[in-house]
Amino acid sequence: MNLIPDLELSMVALHIRDLLFAFILALPIGWDREKNERTAGLRTFPLVAVAACGYMLVGLEVLSSTDAESRVMEGIITGIGFIGGGAILKNVVKDEGFVSGTATAASLWLTGAIGISVATGLLEIAVVLSVLTFFTLRLLTPAKVLVGNSEHKTSESENAPNETMKNKQHQTSNTDA
């Protein structure tokens, strides 16, 4: 009885390459979100890209029709949208009714597209998505401040959750005294 499955080492190497490529392309996006203390960051974004890539690789290997493969892709897209929705909902509770986290949610969704692009061999699309997402987050966030967008003002509380908590504690202690 053979307990070790027969592995095709060339396929293992290709899959490792794809998964690592998805991981690396998601790192700058995760770094940006982590640096700005968002709800998802350095761990979440690479994990989403690797998971999307992994599920798509399995779908491509196991399924024999493009219709079935497209259903796998559809499931990945829906699942990542659900994760992004969680990032928004978390902030709604934390910020007492202010909607924030939409850029993080959209970035998570795009990160899934990076993983799918790598898995399907569309590396040029994966690279462009990674670069565009990173630069959108880095360059357009300061532009929002210049424009005076009220949405950015609500997301500023994401950068200082401890200050919000300190203010609430201070208000509570003043009413108790």
mmCIF file of C-alpha atoms in Angstrom:
data_model
loop_
_atom_site.group_PDB
_atom_site.id
_atom_site.type_symbol
_atom_site.label_atom_id
_atom_site.label_comp_id
_atom_site.label_asym_id
_atom_site.label_seq_id
_atom_site.Cartn_x
_atom_site.Cartn_y
_atom_site.Cartn_z
ATOM 1 C CA MET A 1 0.000 0.000 0.000
ATOM 2 C CA ASN A 2 1.474 3.315 -1.122
ATOM 3 C CA LEU A 3 0.723 6.074 1.397
ATOM 4 C CA ILE A 4 2.565 8.743 -0.553
ATOM 5 C CA PRO A 5 0.662 9.887 -3.629
ATOM 6 C CA ASP A 6 2.441 10.093 -6.923
ATOM 7 C CA LEU A 7 3.195 13.759 -7.398
ATOM 8 C CA GLU A 8 4.072 15.265 -10.691
ATOM 9 C CA LEU A 9 6.895 17.512 -9.492
ATOM 10 C CA SER A 10 6.760 19.786 -12.516
ATOM 11 C CA MET A 11 3.083 20.535 -11.785
ATOM 12 C CA VAL A 12 3.844 21.084 -8.095
ATOM 13 C CA ALA A 13 6.537 23.590 -9.073
ATOM 14 C CA LEU A 14 4.142 25.424 -11.418
ATOM 15 C CA HIS A 15 1.439 25.629 -8.765
ATOM 16 C CA ILE A 16 3.905 26.876 -6.155
ATOM 17 C CA ARG A 17 5.073 29.508 -8.638
ATOM 18 C CA ASP A 18 1.502 30.656 -9.279
ATOM 19 C CA LEU A 19 0.567 30.775 -5.599
ATOM 20 C CA LEU A 20 3.749 32.683 -4.714
ATOM 21 C CA PHE A 21 3.170 35.121 -7.571
ATOM 22 C CA ALA A 22 -0.378 35.814 -6.338
ATOM 23 C CA PHE A 23 1.010 36.265 -2.807
ATOM 24 C CA ILE A 24 3.727 38.695 -3.929
ATOM 25 C CA LEU A 25 1.370 40.781 -6.085
ATOM 26 C CA ALA A 26 -1.003 41.236 -3.135
ATOM 27 C CA LEU A 27 1.704 42.272 -0.647
ATOM 28 C CA PRO A 28 1.955 45.960 -1.663
ATOM 29 C CA ILE A 29 -1.813 46.355 -1.352
ATOM 30 C CA GLY A 30 -1.820 44.670 2.048
ATOM 31 C CA TRP A 31 1.129 46.795 3.145
ATOM 32 C CA ASP A 32 -0.742 49.982 2.227
ATOM 33 C CA ARG A 33 -3.861 48.922 4.115
ATOM 34 C CA GLU A 34 -1.803 47.815 7.130
ATOM 35 C CA LYS A 35 0.199 51.049 7.134
ATOM 36 C CA ASN A 36 -3.048 53.019 7.234
ATOM 37 C CA GLU A 37 -4.454 50.792 10.013
ATOM 38 C CA ARG A 38 -7.409 49.509 8.008
ATOM 39 C CA THR A 39 -9.567 46.533 8.955
ATOM 40 C CA ALA A 40 -7.718 44.208 6.571
ATOM 41 C CA GLY A 41 -4.019 44.381 5.918
ATOM 42 C CA LEU A 42 -0.742 42.594 5.440
ATOM 43 C CA ARG A 43 -2.067 39.115 6.183
ATOM 44 C CA THR A 44 -5.548 39.345 4.693
ATOM 45 C CA PHE A 45 -4.731 40.583 1.191
ATOM 46 C CA PRO A 46 -2.106 37.936 0.350
ATOM 47 C CA LEU A 47 -4.365 35.252 1.823
ATOM 48 C CA VAL A 48 -7.269 36.359 -0.372
ATOM 49 C CA ALA A 49 -5.056 36.338 -3.483
ATOM 50 C CA VAL A 50 -3.596 32.919 -2.663
ATOM 51 C CA ALA A 51 -7.027 31.467 -1.851
ATOM 52 C CA ALA A 52 -8.550 32.785 -5.080
ATOM 53 C CA CYS A 53 -5.582 31.466 -7.047
ATOM 54 C CA GLY A 54 -5.727 28.098 -5.276
ATOM 55 C CA TYR A 55 -9.449 27.587 -5.795
ATOM 56 C CA MET A 56 -9.142 28.549 -9.437
ATOM 57 C CA LEU A 57 -6.157 26.224 -9.948
ATOM 58 C CA VAL A 58 -8.146 23.344 -8.454
ATOM 59 C CA GLY A 59 -11.130 24.224 -10.643
ATOM 60 C CA LEU A 60 -8.969 24.279 -13.749
ATOM 61 C CA GLU A 61 -7.395 20.905 -12.897
ATOM 62 C CA VAL A 62 -10.539 19.068 -11.817
ATOM 63 C CA LEU A 63 -13.247 20.425 -14.079
ATOM 64 C CA SER A 64 -13.419 19.663 -17.756
ATOM 65 C CA SER A 65 -15.719 22.366 -19.101
ATOM 66 C CA THR A 66 -15.370 26.114 -19.286
ATOM 67 C CA ASP A 67 -18.926 26.392 -17.965
ATOM 68 C CA ALA A 68 -17.951 24.595 -14.752
ATOM 69 C CA GLU A 69 -14.751 26.627 -14.469
ATOM 70 C CA SER A 70 -16.713 29.852 -14.821
ATOM 71 C CA ARG A 71 -18.994 28.737 -11.968
ATOM 72 C CA VAL A 72 -15.913 28.266 -9.778
ATOM 73 C CA MET A 73 -14.794 31.777 -10.698
ATOM 74 C CA GLU A 74 -18.284 33.106 -9.948
ATOM 75 C CA GLY A 75 -18.204 31.461 -6.517
ATOM 76 C CA ILE A 76 -14.806 32.978 -5.749
ATOM 77 C CA ILE A 77 -15.973 36.448 -6.756
ATOM 78 C CA THR A 78 -19.115 36.133 -4.624
ATOM 79 C CA GLY A 79 -17.203 34.802 -1.627
ATOM 80 C CA ILE A 80 -14.661 37.597 -1.717
ATOM 81 C CA GLY A 81 -17.484 40.117 -2.030
ATOM 82 C CA PHE A 82 -18.888 38.666 1.185
ATOM 83 C CA ILE A 83 -15.516 39.154 2.930
ATOM 84 C CA GLY A 84 -15.429 42.750 1.690
ATOM 85 C CA GLY A 85 -18.940 43.296 2.998
ATOM 86 C CA GLY A 86 -17.690 42.159 6.387
ATOM 87 C CA ALA A 87 -14.997 44.837 6.320
ATOM 88 C CA ILE A 88 -17.676 47.463 5.725
ATOM 89 C CA LEU A 89 -20.053 46.113 8.366
ATOM 90 C CA LYS A 90 -17.305 45.999 10.979
ATOM 91 C CA ASN A 91 -16.703 49.698 10.491
ATOM 92 C CA VAL A 92 -20.397 50.514 10.622
ATOM 93 C CA VAL A 93 -20.524 49.068 14.133
ATOM 94 C CA LYS A 94 -17.197 50.583 15.202
ATOM 95 C CA ASP A 95 -17.947 54.079 13.918
ATOM 96 C CA GLU A 96 -21.492 54.152 15.281
ATOM 97 C CA GLY A 97 -23.315 54.248 11.967
ATOM 98 C CA PHE A 98 -20.761 55.800 9.640
ATOM 99 C CA VAL A 99 -20.113 53.782 6.523
ATOM 100 C CA SER A 100 -16.432 53.306 5.913
ATOM 101 C CA GLY A 101 -14.192 50.555 4.660
ATOM 102 C CA THR A 102 -15.464 50.621 1.094
ATOM 103 C CA ALA A 103 -11.972 51.124 -0.354
ATOM 104 C CA THR A 104 -10.715 48.172 1.683
ATOM 105 C CA ALA A 105 -13.654 46.061 0.485
ATOM 106 C CA ALA A 106 -13.061 47.013 -3.149
ATOM 107 C CA SER A 107 -9.349 46.302 -2.740
ATOM 108 C CA LEU A 108 -10.110 42.844 -1.343
ATOM 109 C CA TRP A 109 -12.319 42.163 -4.346
ATOM 110 C CA LEU A 110 -9.571 43.289 -6.714
ATOM 111 C CA THR A 111 -7.070 41.107 -4.872
ATOM 112 C CA GLY A 112 -9.261 38.119 -5.644
ATOM 113 C CA ALA A 113 -9.137 39.093 -9.313
ATOM 114 C CA ILE A 114 -5.338 39.120 -9.043
ATOM 115 C CA GLY A 115 -5.377 35.536 -7.758
ATOM 116 C CA ILE A 116 -7.789 34.394 -10.469
ATOM 117 C CA SER A 117 -5.709 36.125 -13.156
ATOM 118 C CA VAL A 118 -2.549 34.370 -11.992
ATOM 119 C CA ALA A 119 -4.297 30.981 -11.892
ATOM 120 C CA THR A 120 -5.627 31.362 -15.420
ATOM 121 C CA GLY A 121 -2.213 32.382 -16.761
ATOM 122 C CA LEU A 122 -3.124 36.014 -17.360
ATOM 123 C CA LEU A 123 -0.093 37.337 -15.502
ATOM 124 C CA GLU A 124 -0.078 40.683 -17.309
ATOM 125 C CA ILE A 125 -3.603 41.372 -16.040
ATOM 126 C CA ALA A 126 -2.582 40.364 -12.512
ATOM 127 C CA VAL A 127 0.392 42.754 -12.566
ATOM 128 C CA VAL A 128 -1.679 45.644 -13.935
ATOM 129 C CA LEU A 129 -4.424 45.062 -11.333
ATOM 130 C CA SER A 130 -1.855 45.021 -8.533
ATOM 131 C CA VAL A 131 -0.110 48.197 -9.690
ATOM 132 C CA LEU A 132 -3.356 50.088 -10.352
ATOM 133 C CA THR A 133 -4.835 49.112 -6.999
ATOM 134 C CA PHE A 134 -1.702 50.074 -5.082
ATOM 135 C CA PHE A 135 -1.354 53.438 -6.796
ATOM 136 C CA THR A 136 -5.072 54.173 -6.473
ATOM 137 C CA LEU A 137 -4.813 53.678 -2.718
ATOM 138 C CA ARG A 138 -1.527 55.598 -2.388
ATOM 139 C CA LEU A 139 -2.233 58.538 -4.715
ATOM 140 C CA LEU A 140 -5.967 59.091 -4.517
ATOM 141 C CA THR A 141 -6.279 58.974 -0.725
ATOM 142 C CA PRO A 142 -4.307 62.241 -0.338
ATOM 143 C CA ALA A 143 -6.310 63.692 -3.238
ATOM 144 C CA LYS A 144 -9.518 63.029 -1.279
ATOM 145 C CA VAL A 145 -8.213 65.267 1.494
ATOM 146 C CA LEU A 146 -7.551 68.066 -0.990
ATOM 147 C CA VAL A 147 -11.051 67.752 -2.393
ATOM 148 C CA GLY A 148 -12.488 67.759 1.126
ATOM 149 C CA ASN A 149 -14.530 64.611 0.671
ATOM 150 C CA SER A 150 -16.697 63.968 3.715
ATOM 151 C CA GLU A 151 -16.294 60.214 3.181
ATOM 152 C CA HIS A 152 -12.612 60.547 4.022
ATOM 153 C CA LYS A 153 -13.458 62.383 7.230
ATOM 154 C CA THR A 154 -15.449 59.404 8.455
ATOM 155 C CA SER A 155 -12.643 57.027 7.583
ATOM 156 C CA GLU A 156 -10.143 59.126 9.519
ATOM 157 C CA SER A 157 -11.558 57.509 12.635
ATOM 158 C CA GLU A 158 -10.165 54.218 11.284
ATOM 159 C CA ASN A 159 -6.697 55.692 11.709
ATOM 160 C CA ALA A 160 -7.227 56.545 15.353
ATOM 161 C CA PRO A 161 -9.508 53.967 16.998
ATOM 162 C CA ASN A 162 -7.745 54.469 20.328
ATOM 163 C CA GLU A 163 -8.510 58.217 20.264
ATOM 164 C CA THR A 164 -12.202 57.513 19.732
ATOM 165 C CA MET A 165 -12.177 55.070 22.634
ATOM 166 C CA LYS A 166 -10.307 57.553 24.867
ATOM 167 C CA ASN A 167 -12.854 60.264 24.046
ATOM 168 C CA LYS A 168 -15.739 57.935 24.931
ATOM 169 C CA GLN A 169 -14.053 56.934 28.199
ATOM 170 C CA HIS A 170 -13.380 60.589 29.015
ATOM 171 C CA GLN A 171 -17.026 61.492 28.368
ATOM 172 C CA THR A 172 -18.183 58.611 30.550
ATOM 173 C CA SER A 173 -15.843 59.550 33.402
ATOM 174 C CA ASN A 174 -17.024 63.184 33.249
ATOM 175 C CA THR A 175 -20.665 62.167 33.586
ATOM 176 C CA ASP A 176 -19.847 59.831 36.487
ATOM 177 C CA ALA A 177 -18.047 62.549 38.469
#
